[in-house]
């Protein structure tokens, strides 16, 4: 009762990265609240394949649902699993990935349980809340923090009265960290038929084509991004070297993509990928608002630009006035010299 | 087989083209600088509905929207493109609704319209980006559901076949009607307005849009042409439980809102000199920012 639950997304037998990130966050929240962390794994043939890894994130109780009709994911059966399990277990918090699956499933569960759901949270914290209207004081609520209004504001949302407090979080926003290789949690193999009526299996997946993304830009902790100011394809390779050295990924502004310096799938910004790395190194990027929209939640921004008045410098923590060709090799050199 | 289709549409502030004047100097949203538009993915949904109507003669497409009286723009826009009629859900008691309270109101209205074969809407609205209302409506009406739809291949004998986007790929799925679908922005764009339909519906009004002083231009037309009177429903009209509507029916509360202003950060200014770059890299390594 009253525990923190995480819905684990499982692609065949692989636990999605976002679920590991949420288990890590869920563990922290459970510690803060003094409750247990529970996880749900639903799929086909997962028994014996996913338990150890899920538990290693500090899961106290894992509910496994294994049935050939639970993979690939369809809305109704997974909804019934969560709804019926939650009616029984009464969790106070439920987290899931802001993925295609999480965004399909979360709203149905919240609608059925009449609980509040906040999509695409960028931060989750525990805190108190005073309701001005009723004068009621609430302790230990989940603060669900998310950008809103096209990213122009950041709102903190709470669900004072309804349980579970539900939130989805995008992949890469939080960090996955195992508690122990062998964490001693309880595993419960649930009888699927007790949770899912046969009438739920109505949507049939006829075909499925999934390709692994050839970059990990979204989840990268460090992004080295180039703009038109990089000047050439060859100079873009310098960015790749720096990114490799820092274990980061390369991104680009639209101008760099249009100029043919790199592939389209590297584009960061309103019409490309949104990134929120710990460190964002903007190389020769002027900083159009559409680009900034895709990176403004980055931790530390370092701007390398020959123009000391480039707009992006306004939001940069470090501004290096100089050319990409000159600065990047020096960064690589001094990183190597000092990192050992 | 003719289909009864309800399109869920929302009027939203155009947050995509946020210009410099979108935020006031105080850091609040300058609503006047953001025009109200038909939510883009709802237009993709409307197109799918209209295509089904073309393929299945006798089908009807009803636009359902919730909002203030000016949201009737969305219904008119739908009529101009080929929808048959529209319903405006408007009531002060609906105000301040989160996604759950919104889905309650919409599902009550759909019940009153009469159970459709297909409820279809955009994947998400650009002012909230939550993608929640569609699935929440589906659950309330116990409908089947497929989200992130890009193409509807066919509807035959009460079974719909479609293609949807999933993380990193696509999926082809089949499901029985009745069903709720949400449509992705990469689906076909909506057809343009039809000039004849614009002429026919340009004076369509919801009751609350009529001038309060009774000076309605072309007043006689509204009696002769009933299709110019857009259906408007209140909480009572849809048999709504006030405790589930608007702010009162919303489990989520906004605790705080922080405005993001492009305020100049205090940046450290460096040159490309060796000592300065070395100093920076050392600083970042020491703080474990990198490495």
Coordinates of C-alpha atoms in Angstrom, one line a residue:
Chain A
X1 CA 0.0 0.0 0.0
X2 CA 1.1 3.5 -0.7
X3 CA 4.2 2.6 -2.5
X4 CA 5.9 4.0 -5.6
X5 CA 5.2 2.1 -8.8
X6 CA 7.1 2.1 -12.1
X7 CA 5.7 0.6 -15.3
X8 CA 8.6 -1.0 -17.1
X9 CA 8.5 -0.9 -20.9
X10 CA 9.9 -4.1 -22.3
X11 CA 10.8 -4.4 -26.0
X12 CA 10.8 -8.2 -26.5
X13 CA 13.2 -9.0 -23.6
X14 CA 15.0 -5.7 -23.3
X15 CA 14.1 -3.2 -20.6
X16 CA 13.9 0.2 -22.2
X17 CA 16.4 2.8 -21.0
X18 CA 13.7 5.2 -19.9
X19 CA 12.3 2.5 -17.5
X20 CA 15.7 2.1 -15.9
X21 CA 15.9 5.9 -15.5
X22 CA 12.5 5.9 -13.8
X23 CA 13.3 3.0 -11.5
X24 CA 16.3 5.0 -10.4
X25 CA 14.2 8.0 -9.8
X26 CA 11.4 5.9 -8.2
X27 CA 14.0 4.4 -5.8
X28 CA 15.0 7.9 -4.7
X29 CA 11.4 9.1 -4.2
X30 CA 10.5 5.9 -2.3
X31 CA 13.5 6.5 0.0
X32 CA 12.4 10.1 0.6
X33 CA 8.9 9.0 1.4
X34 CA 10.0 6.0 3.4
X35 CA 8.0 3.5 1.3
X36 CA 8.8 0.6 -1.1
X37 CA 9.5 0.7 -4.8
X38 CA 7.5 -1.7 -6.9
X39 CA 7.7 -2.4 -10.6
X40 CA 5.5 -3.9 -13.3
X41 CA 6.8 -5.9 -16.2
X42 CA 4.4 -7.1 -18.8
X43 CA 5.3 -9.0 -22.0
X44 CA 5.7 -12.4 -23.5
X45 CA 8.4 -14.9 -22.6
X46 CA 10.0 -12.4 -20.2
X47 CA 10.0 -14.8 -17.2
X48 CA 13.6 -15.5 -16.3
X49 CA 14.9 -12.8 -18.6
X50 CA 14.1 -9.4 -17.0
X51 CA 13.7 -9.9 -13.3
X52 CA 17.3 -9.6 -12.1
X53 CA 18.0 -6.5 -14.1
X54 CA 14.8 -4.8 -12.9
X55 CA 15.5 -5.7 -9.3
X56 CA 19.0 -4.3 -9.6
X57 CA 17.7 -0.8 -9.6
X58 CA 16.5 -1.3 -6.0
X59 CA 13.0 -2.7 -6.7
X60 CA 11.4 -4.2 -3.5
X61 CA 8.6 -6.0 -5.3
X62 CA 8.3 -6.9 -9.0
X63 CA 5.0 -7.9 -10.6
X64 CA 5.5 -10.0 -13.7
X65 CA 2.8 -10.5 -16.2
X66 CA 3.7 -13.0 -18.9
X67 CA 1.3 -13.9 -21.7
X68 CA 1.8 -14.2 -25.5
X69 CA -1.0 -11.7 -26.0
X70 CA 0.8 -9.0 -24.0
X71 CA 3.5 -8.4 -26.6
X72 CA 3.5 -6.4 -28.8
X73 CA 1.9 -3.8 -26.6
X74 CA -1.8 -2.9 -27.2
X75 CA -3.7 -0.4 -25.1
X76 CA -6.5 -2.3 -23.4
X77 CA -4.7 -5.4 -21.8
X78 CA -1.9 -3.3 -20.4
X79 CA -4.5 -0.8 -19.1
X80 CA -6.4 -3.5 -17.3
X81 CA -3.2 -4.8 -15.7
X82 CA -2.4 -1.4 -14.2
X83 CA -5.9 -0.5 -13.3
X84 CA -6.7 -3.7 -11.5
X85 CA -3.3 -4.0 -9.8
X86 CA -3.6 -0.4 -8.6
X87 CA -7.1 -1.0 -7.2
X88 CA -5.5 -3.8 -5.2
X89 CA -2.2 -2.2 -4.2
X90 CA -3.2 1.5 -3.9
X91 CA 0.1 3.1 -4.9
X92 CA 0.7 6.8 -4.2
X93 CA 2.9 7.4 -7.2
X94 CA 3.1 5.8 -10.6
X95 CA 5.8 6.7 -13.2
X96 CA 6.1 5.7 -16.8
X97 CA 8.1 6.7 -19.9
X98 CA 6.8 9.6 -22.0
X99 CA 7.2 7.2 -25.0
X100 CA 4.6 6.2 -27.6
X101 CA 3.6 3.4 -25.2
X102 CA 3.6 5.4 -22.0
X103 CA 1.6 8.2 -23.6
X104 CA -0.9 5.7 -24.9
X105 CA -1.3 3.8 -21.6
X106 CA -0.9 6.5 -18.9
X107 CA -4.0 8.5 -19.9
X108 CA -6.2 5.4 -20.0
X109 CA -5.1 4.4 -16.5
X110 CA -5.6 7.8 -15.1
X111 CA -9.0 8.1 -16.7
X112 CA -10.1 4.8 -15.3
X113 CA -8.8 5.6 -11.7
X114 CA -9.7 9.3 -11.9
X115 CA -6.2 10.2 -10.9
X116 CA -4.1 13.1 -12.1
X117 CA -1.5 12.6 -14.8
X118 CA 1.2 15.0 -15.8
X119 CA 2.9 14.4 -19.2
X120 CA 6.6 14.8 -20.1
X121 CA 7.9 15.9 -16.7
X122 CA 11.4 17.2 -16.7
X123 CA 11.8 17.0 -13.0
X124 CA 10.1 15.2 -10.1
X125 CA 10.5 16.2 -6.5
X126 CA 8.8 15.6 -3.1
X127 CA 7.4 18.6 -1.3
X128 CA 4.5 20.2 0.6
X129 CA 1.5 22.0 -0.8
X130 CA -1.0 24.4 0.7
X131 CA -4.3 24.6 -1.0
X132 CA -5.3 28.3 -0.8
X133 CA -8.9 27.6 -1.5
X134 CA -9.6 24.9 1.1
X135 CA -6.8 25.9 3.4
X136 CA -5.6 22.3 3.5
X137 CA -2.0 21.5 4.0
X138 CA -0.5 18.5 2.2
X139 CA 2.8 16.8 3.0
X140 CA 5.0 14.7 0.8
X141 CA 3.3 15.3 -2.6
X142 CA 5.0 14.6 -5.9
X143 CA 6.0 17.9 -7.6
X144 CA 5.6 17.2 -11.3
X145 CA 7.6 19.8 -13.1
X146 CA 7.2 20.3 -16.8
X147 CA 7.6 22.9 -19.5
X148 CA 4.3 24.2 -20.9
X149 CA 2.9 26.6 -23.4
X150 CA 5.4 25.7 -26.2
X151 CA 8.2 25.7 -23.7
X152 CA 7.7 29.3 -22.7
X153 CA 6.8 28.5 -19.1
X154 CA 7.7 25.8 -16.6
X155 CA 4.8 24.6 -14.4
X156 CA 4.9 22.7 -11.1
X157 CA 1.8 20.4 -11.0
X158 CA 0.5 18.5 -7.9
X159 CA -2.3 16.0 -7.4
X160 CA -3.4 16.8 -3.8
X161 CA -6.3 14.4 -3.4
X162 CA -6.2 11.7 -6.0
X163 CA -4.0 8.6 -6.1
X164 CA -1.9 7.5 -7.7
X165 CA 0.0 10.6 -8.6
X166 CA 0.9 9.8 -12.2
X167 CA 3.7 11.2 -14.3
X168 CA 5.4 10.4 -17.6
X169 CA 9.0 11.4 -18.2
X170 CA 10.9 11.5 -21.5
X171 CA 13.8 9.3 -22.2
X172 CA 17.2 10.8 -21.3
X173 CA 15.9 13.3 -18.8
X174 CA 16.8 11.2 -15.7
X175 CA 19.8 9.1 -15.0
X176 CA 19.8 5.3 -14.6
X177 CA 21.9 3.9 -11.8
X178 CA 21.8 0.4 -10.4
X179 CA 21.6 -0.1 -6.6
X180 CA 23.2 -3.5 -6.6
X181 CA 23.9 -6.2 -9.1
X182 CA 21.8 -8.7 -7.0
X183 CA 19.2 -6.7 -5.2
X184 CA 17.0 -8.8 -2.9
X185 CA 13.5 -7.9 -4.1
X186 CA 10.4 -10.0 -4.1
X187 CA 9.1 -11.3 -7.5
X188 CA 5.4 -12.0 -8.0
X189 CA 4.3 -13.9 -11.1
X190 CA 0.8 -12.7 -11.5
X191 CA -2.0 -14.7 -13.1
X192 CA -2.7 -12.5 -16.2
X193 CA -6.3 -13.8 -16.6
X194 CA -7.2 -12.4 -13.2
X195 CA -6.3 -8.9 -14.4
X196 CA -7.1 -8.9 -18.1
X197 CA -10.5 -10.1 -19.5
X198 CA -10.3 -11.9 -22.8
X199 CA -12.4 -9.2 -24.4
X200 CA -9.4 -6.8 -24.0
X201 CA -7.4 -8.5 -26.7
X202 CA -9.1 -6.8 -29.7
X203 CA -6.3 -4.8 -31.4
X204 CA -4.1 -7.1 -33.6
X205 CA -0.6 -6.0 -34.6
X206 CA -0.2 -7.3 -38.1
X207 CA 3.3 -6.0 -38.8
X208 CA 6.0 -4.1 -37.0
X209 CA 9.2 -2.4 -38.3
X210 CA 11.5 -0.9 -35.8
X211 CA 15.0 0.4 -36.6
X212 CA 17.4 1.4 -33.9
X213 CA 18.3 5.0 -34.1
X214 CA 21.8 5.5 -35.3
X215 CA 22.6 8.2 -32.8
X216 CA 21.8 8.7 -29.2
X217 CA 21.4 12.4 -29.3
X218 CA 18.2 12.6 -27.2
X219 CA 19.8 10.9 -24.2
X220 CA 23.4 12.1 -24.5
X221 CA 24.8 13.8 -21.4
X222 CA 27.1 15.9 -23.5
X223 CA 26.2 17.3 -26.9
X224 CA 28.7 19.0 -29.2
X225 CA 26.5 20.9 -31.7
X226 CA 27.7 22.7 -34.9
X227 CA 26.1 25.6 -36.8
X228 CA 26.7 27.3 -40.1
X229 CA 29.8 28.9 -38.5
X230 CA 31.6 25.5 -38.4
X231 CA 32.2 26.3 -42.1
X232 CA 32.7 22.8 -43.6
X233 CA 32.1 19.1 -43.5
X234 CA 35.8 18.6 -42.5
X235 CA 35.5 21.0 -39.6
X236 CA 32.4 19.0 -38.5
X237 CA 34.7 16.0 -38.0
X238 CA 36.5 18.0 -35.4
X239 CA 33.3 18.2 -33.5
X240 CA 32.9 14.4 -33.8
X241 CA 36.4 14.0 -32.3
X242 CA 35.6 16.2 -29.3
X243 CA 32.3 14.4 -28.8
X244 CA 34.0 11.0 -28.9
X245 CA 36.6 12.2 -26.4
X246 CA 33.9 13.4 -24.0
X247 CA 31.6 10.4 -24.6
X248 CA 29.0 12.7 -26.1
X249 CA 27.1 13.0 -29.3
X250 CA 27.2 15.4 -32.2
X251 CA 24.2 17.6 -33.1
X252 CA 23.6 20.5 -35.5
X253 CA 21.6 23.5 -36.1
X254 CA 19.2 23.7 -39.1
X255 CA 21.6 26.0 -40.9
X256 CA 24.4 23.4 -40.7
X257 CA 22.1 20.6 -42.0
X258 CA 20.9 22.8 -44.8
X259 CA 24.5 23.6 -45.7
X260 CA 25.1 19.9 -46.0
X261 CA 27.7 19.7 -43.2
X262 CA 25.9 16.7 -41.6
X263 CA 22.8 14.5 -41.7
X264 CA 19.3 15.7 -41.1
X265 CA 18.7 13.4 -38.1
X266 CA 21.2 15.4 -36.1
X267 CA 19.2 18.6 -36.2
X268 CA 18.4 20.1 -32.8
X269 CA 15.6 22.5 -32.3
X270 CA 11.9 23.1 -32.7
X271 CA 11.6 21.0 -35.8
X272 CA 14.3 18.5 -34.8
X273 CA 15.4 16.7 -31.7
X274 CA 15.0 18.3 -28.2
X275 CA 18.0 17.7 -26.1
X276 CA 18.7 18.5 -22.5
X277 CA 22.3 17.4 -21.9
X278 CA 24.4 18.2 -18.9
X279 CA 26.8 20.1 -21.2
X280 CA 25.9 21.7 -24.5
X281 CA 28.8 22.9 -26.6
X282 CA 27.5 25.2 -29.3
X283 CA 30.1 25.6 -32.1
X284 CA 29.5 28.4 -34.6
X285 CA 25.8 28.5 -33.8
X286 CA 24.3 31.9 -33.8
X287 CA 21.3 30.9 -31.7
X288 CA 18.0 31.4 -33.6
X289 CA 15.0 31.0 -31.2
X290 CA 14.0 27.8 -33.0
X291 CA 17.3 26.3 -32.2
X292 CA 17.3 27.5 -28.6
X293 CA 13.9 25.9 -28.2
X294 CA 15.5 22.5 -28.6
X295 CA 18.4 23.0 -26.2
X296 CA 17.4 25.6 -23.7
X297 CA 17.1 23.1 -20.9
X298 CA 20.7 22.1 -21.2
X299 CA 22.8 22.3 -18.0
X300 CA 25.9 24.2 -18.9
X301 CA 26.1 25.9 -22.3
X302 CA 29.5 26.7 -23.8
X303 CA 29.4 28.8 -26.9
X304 CA 32.3 28.9 -29.3
X305 CA 31.8 31.7 -31.8
X306 CA 33.9 34.3 -33.6
X307 CA 31.1 36.8 -33.1
X308 CA 31.2 38.0 -29.5
X309 CA 27.6 39.2 -29.8
X310 CA 26.0 36.0 -31.2
X311 CA 22.5 35.7 -29.6
X312 CA 23.3 32.3 -28.2
X313 CA 26.0 33.9 -26.0
X314 CA 23.2 35.4 -23.9
X315 CA 22.2 32.0 -22.6
X316 CA 25.7 30.6 -22.5
X317 CA 27.6 30.0 -19.2
X318 CA 30.9 30.2 -21.0
X319 CA 31.5 32.2 -24.1
X320 CA 34.7 31.5 -26.0
X321 CA 35.4 34.1 -28.6
X322 CA 37.4 32.3 -31.3
X323 CA 37.1 30.0 -34.3
X324 CA 36.0 26.3 -34.1
X325 CA 39.3 25.2 -35.9
X326 CA 41.4 26.9 -33.2
X327 CA 39.4 26.2 -30.0
X328 CA 38.3 22.6 -30.5
X329 CA 41.7 21.0 -30.9
X330 CA 42.8 22.8 -27.8
X331 CA 39.8 21.5 -25.8
X332 CA 40.6 18.0 -26.9
X333 CA 44.3 18.5 -26.0
X334 CA 43.7 19.9 -22.5
X335 CA 40.9 17.4 -21.8
X336 CA 43.2 14.6 -22.5
X337 CA 46.0 16.1 -20.4
X338 CA 43.9 16.8 -17.4
X339 CA 41.4 13.9 -17.3
X340 CA 43.9 11.2 -16.2
Chain B
X1 CA -21.2 0.8 -44.6
X2 CA -21.7 4.4 -43.6
X3 CA -19.8 5.6 -40.6
X4 CA -20.7 8.0 -37.9
X5 CA -17.5 10.0 -37.1
X6 CA -16.8 12.5 -34.4
X7 CA -13.7 14.7 -34.7
X8 CA -12.3 16.1 -31.5
X9 CA -10.8 19.5 -32.3
X10 CA -9.3 22.2 -30.1
X11 CA -8.6 25.9 -30.6
X12 CA -5.1 26.7 -29.4
X13 CA -2.8 29.7 -29.2
X14 CA -0.2 29.3 -31.9
X15 CA 2.8 28.5 -29.8
X16 CA 4.9 27.2 -32.8
X17 CA 5.7 30.6 -34.2
X18 CA 6.8 32.2 -31.0
X19 CA 8.4 35.5 -32.0
X20 CA 10.2 38.0 -29.9
X21 CA 7.0 39.7 -28.8
X22 CA 5.4 36.4 -27.5
X23 CA 6.7 37.2 -24.0
X24 CA 6.1 40.5 -22.3
X25 CA 9.1 42.2 -20.6
X26 CA 7.7 41.0 -17.3
X27 CA 8.0 37.5 -18.6
X28 CA 4.3 36.6 -18.9
X29 CA 2.8 35.2 -22.1
X30 CA 1.6 37.9 -24.4
X31 CA -1.6 36.2 -25.6
X32 CA -2.4 39.0 -28.0
X33 CA 0.7 38.2 -30.0
X34 CA -0.3 34.5 -30.4
X35 CA -3.2 34.0 -32.8
X36 CA -5.8 31.3 -32.0
X37 CA -5.7 28.5 -34.5
X38 CA -7.1 25.1 -35.2
X39 CA -4.8 22.7 -33.4
X40 CA -2.5 21.4 -36.3
X41 CA -2.8 17.7 -35.6
X42 CA -6.6 18.0 -35.2
X43 CA -6.6 19.1 -38.9
X44 CA -4.7 15.9 -39.8
X45 CA -7.5 14.1 -38.0
X46 CA -10.2 16.0 -39.8
X47 CA -8.6 15.0 -43.1
X48 CA -8.7 11.3 -42.2
X49 CA -12.4 11.7 -41.2
X50 CA -13.2 13.4 -44.5
X51 CA -11.4 10.7 -46.5
X52 CA -13.5 8.0 -44.7
X53 CA -16.6 10.0 -45.5
X54 CA -15.6 10.2 -49.2
X55 CA -15.0 6.4 -49.3
X56 CA -18.1 5.5 -47.3
X57 CA -21.1 7.4 -48.8
X58 CA -23.7 8.4 -46.2
X59 CA -21.1 8.9 -43.5
X60 CA -21.3 11.9 -41.2
X61 CA -18.5 14.0 -39.7
X62 CA -19.3 16.0 -36.6
X63 CA -16.8 18.4 -35.1
X64 CA -16.8 18.5 -31.3
X65 CA -14.9 21.2 -29.5
X66 CA -14.9 22.6 -26.0
X67 CA -14.0 26.2 -25.3
X68 CA -15.2 29.8 -25.1
X69 CA -17.7 30.9 -27.8
X70 CA -14.9 32.1 -30.1
X71 CA -13.8 28.4 -30.4
X72 CA -16.8 28.1 -32.8
X73 CA -14.1 29.2 -35.4
X74 CA -12.9 25.6 -35.2
X75 CA -16.3 24.3 -36.1
X76 CA -16.7 26.8 -39.0
X77 CA -13.3 25.8 -40.3
X78 CA -14.4 22.2 -40.2
X79 CA -17.6 23.0 -42.0
X80 CA -15.7 24.9 -44.7
X81 CA -13.6 21.7 -45.3
X82 CA -16.5 19.2 -45.5
X83 CA -17.7 18.4 -42.0
X84 CA -21.5 18.0 -41.7
X85 CA -22.1 19.7 -38.4
X86 CA -20.5 20.7 -35.1
X87 CA -21.1 20.9 -31.4
X88 CA -19.6 23.6 -29.2
X89 CA -19.3 22.6 -25.5
X90 CA -19.2 25.8 -23.6
X91 CA -20.0 26.7 -20.0
X92 CA -18.2 28.6 -17.3
X93 CA -18.2 25.4 -15.3
X94 CA -16.0 23.8 -17.9
X95 CA -13.3 26.4 -17.3
X96 CA -9.9 25.4 -15.8
X97 CA -10.3 21.8 -16.8
X98 CA -7.2 19.6 -16.9
X99 CA -7.1 16.7 -19.3
X100 CA -9.2 14.4 -17.2
X101 CA -12.0 16.9 -16.7
X102 CA -11.8 17.8 -20.4
X103 CA -12.1 14.1 -21.3
X104 CA -15.1 13.8 -19.0
X105 CA -16.9 16.7 -20.7
X106 CA -16.1 15.4 -24.2
X107 CA -17.2 11.9 -23.4
X108 CA -20.5 13.1 -22.0
X109 CA -21.0 15.1 -25.2
X110 CA -20.2 12.1 -27.3
X111 CA -22.8 10.1 -25.4
X112 CA -25.4 12.7 -26.2
X113 CA -24.4 12.9 -29.9
X114 CA -25.0 9.1 -29.9
X115 CA -22.2 6.5 -30.0
X116 CA -20.1 7.0 -33.1
X117 CA -18.2 4.3 -35.0
X118 CA -15.0 6.4 -34.9
X119 CA -13.9 9.2 -32.6
X120 CA -10.8 10.8 -34.1
X121 CA -8.6 13.6 -32.9
X122 CA -5.0 14.9 -33.2
X123 CA -2.3 13.1 -31.2
X124 CA -1.8 16.2 -29.0
X125 CA -2.5 19.9 -28.8
X126 CA 0.4 22.3 -29.2
X127 CA -0.5 24.4 -26.1
X128 CA -0.1 21.4 -23.7
X129 CA 1.6 18.6 -25.7
X130 CA 0.1 16.1 -23.3
X131 CA -1.5 13.6 -25.8
X132 CA -3.8 12.6 -22.9
X133 CA -7.3 13.7 -23.8
X134 CA -7.8 11.1 -26.6
X135 CA -7.0 8.0 -24.6
X136 CA -8.8 9.4 -21.6
X137 CA -12.0 9.8 -23.7
X138 CA -11.5 6.2 -25.0
X139 CA -11.3 4.8 -21.5
X140 CA -14.4 6.7 -20.4
X141 CA -16.4 5.4 -23.3
X142 CA -14.8 1.9 -23.2
X143 CA -13.7 2.3 -26.8
X144 CA -10.8 0.5 -28.5
X145 CA -7.9 2.8 -29.1
X146 CA -5.0 3.3 -31.5
X147 CA -2.8 6.4 -31.1
X148 CA -0.1 7.9 -33.3
X149 CA -2.0 7.0 -36.5
X150 CA -0.5 8.0 -39.8
X151 CA -2.6 6.2 -42.4
X152 CA -6.0 4.6 -42.4
X153 CA -5.8 1.8 -44.9
X154 CA -9.4 0.5 -44.9
X155 CA -12.6 0.1 -42.9
X156 CA -14.3 -3.2 -43.9
X157 CA -17.1 -5.0 -42.1
X158 CA -16.6 -3.1 -38.9
X159 CA -12.8 -3.7 -38.8
X160 CA -10.3 -0.9 -39.3
X161 CA -6.8 -1.4 -40.6
X162 CA -4.2 1.3 -40.1
X163 CA -0.6 2.2 -39.8
X164 CA 0.8 4.0 -36.8
X165 CA 4.1 5.5 -35.7
X166 CA 5.9 3.8 -32.8
X167 CA 9.2 4.7 -31.2
X168 CA 11.8 4.0 -34.0
X169 CA 9.4 2.6 -36.5
X170 CA 5.9 1.8 -37.7
X171 CA 3.2 -0.8 -36.8
X172 CA 0.3 -2.0 -38.9
X173 CA -2.7 -2.9 -36.8
X174 CA -6.2 -4.0 -37.1
X175 CA -9.1 -3.4 -34.7
X176 CA -12.8 -3.7 -34.5
X177 CA -15.1 -0.6 -34.4
X178 CA -16.1 1.4 -32.4
X179 CA -12.7 2.9 -31.9
X180 CA -10.9 6.1 -30.9
X181 CA -8.0 7.2 -33.0
X182 CA -5.4 9.9 -32.5
X183 CA -3.6 11.1 -35.6
X184 CA 0.0 12.1 -35.9
X185 CA 1.3 15.3 -37.6
X186 CA 3.0 13.2 -40.3
X187 CA -0.4 12.0 -41.6
X188 CA -1.8 13.7 -44.7
X189 CA -2.4 17.4 -44.4
X190 CA -5.9 18.6 -44.4
X191 CA -7.6 19.6 -47.6
X192 CA -8.1 23.3 -48.2
X193 CA -11.5 25.1 -47.6
X194 CA -14.1 24.5 -50.3
X195 CA -15.3 27.8 -51.7
X196 CA -18.9 26.6 -51.9
X197 CA -18.9 25.5 -48.4
X198 CA -17.3 28.7 -47.2
X199 CA -20.2 30.6 -48.9
X200 CA -22.7 28.2 -47.3
X201 CA -21.4 28.3 -43.8
X202 CA -19.6 31.6 -43.4
X203 CA -22.4 33.0 -41.2
X204 CA -22.8 29.9 -39.1
X205 CA -23.0 31.0 -35.4
X206 CA -23.2 29.5 -32.0
X207 CA -26.0 31.1 -29.9
X208 CA -23.5 32.7 -27.6
X209 CA -21.8 34.4 -30.5
X210 CA -24.9 36.4 -31.3
X211 CA -24.8 40.0 -30.3
X212 CA -26.4 40.5 -26.9
X213 CA -28.4 43.5 -28.1
X214 CA -30.3 41.5 -30.6
X215 CA -28.8 43.3 -33.6
X216 CA -28.0 40.1 -35.5
X217 CA -27.3 40.8 -39.1
X218 CA -29.2 38.6 -41.6
X219 CA -31.3 37.4 -38.7
X220 CA -34.0 35.9 -41.0
X221 CA -31.4 33.6 -42.6
X222 CA -31.0 31.7 -39.3
X223 CA -34.6 30.6 -39.4
X224 CA -34.6 29.6 -43.0
X225 CA -31.2 27.8 -42.9
X226 CA -31.0 25.7 -39.7
X227 CA -27.5 24.6 -40.5
X228 CA -26.3 28.1 -39.7
X229 CA -27.1 27.5 -36.1
X230 CA -24.2 25.7 -34.5
X231 CA -25.2 23.4 -31.7
X232 CA -24.1 24.6 -28.3
X233 CA -24.2 22.6 -25.1
X234 CA -23.7 23.4 -21.5
X235 CA -22.9 21.2 -18.6
X236 CA -26.6 20.6 -18.0
X237 CA -27.2 19.8 -21.7
X238 CA -24.7 16.9 -21.5
X239 CA -26.0 15.7 -18.2
X240 CA -22.6 16.6 -16.6
X241 CA -21.7 16.1 -13.0
X242 CA -20.4 19.5 -11.8
X243 CA -17.9 17.7 -9.5
X244 CA -16.2 16.2 -12.5
X245 CA -16.1 19.4 -14.7
X246 CA -13.7 22.2 -14.9
X247 CA -11.3 23.1 -12.1
X248 CA -13.4 21.2 -9.6
X249 CA -13.1 18.0 -11.6
X250 CA -9.4 18.3 -12.2
X251 CA -7.1 16.2 -10.0
X252 CA -4.1 18.1 -11.1
X253 CA -3.5 21.6 -9.7
X254 CA -0.9 24.1 -10.8
X255 CA 1.3 24.8 -7.8
X256 CA 3.5 27.3 -9.4
X257 CA 4.4 28.7 -12.8
X258 CA 7.7 30.0 -13.7
X259 CA 8.3 32.1 -16.7
X260 CA 11.3 31.5 -18.9
X261 CA 12.8 34.7 -20.1
X262 CA 15.8 34.8 -22.2
X263 CA 17.5 36.8 -19.6
X264 CA 21.2 37.2 -20.2
X265 CA 23.0 34.7 -18.0
X266 CA 26.2 35.9 -16.4
X267 CA 28.6 34.3 -18.9
X268 CA 32.2 33.8 -18.3
X269 CA 34.0 35.4 -21.3
X270 CA 37.1 33.6 -22.5
X271 CA 39.4 33.9 -25.5
X272 CA 41.0 31.1 -27.5
X273 CA 44.3 31.5 -25.6
X274 CA 45.8 28.2 -24.5
X275 CA 45.8 29.1 -20.8
X276 CA 42.1 30.0 -20.9
X277 CA 41.0 26.8 -22.6
X278 CA 43.1 24.8 -20.3
X279 CA 41.6 26.6 -17.3
X280 CA 38.1 25.8 -18.6
X281 CA 38.7 22.1 -19.1
X282 CA 40.2 21.8 -15.7
X283 CA 37.3 23.6 -14.1
X284 CA 34.8 21.3 -15.9
X285 CA 36.7 18.2 -14.9
X286 CA 37.0 19.2 -11.3
X287 CA 33.3 19.9 -11.0
X288 CA 32.7 16.5 -12.7
X289 CA 30.7 18.2 -15.4
X290 CA 32.7 16.2 -17.9
X291 CA 35.0 13.2 -17.6

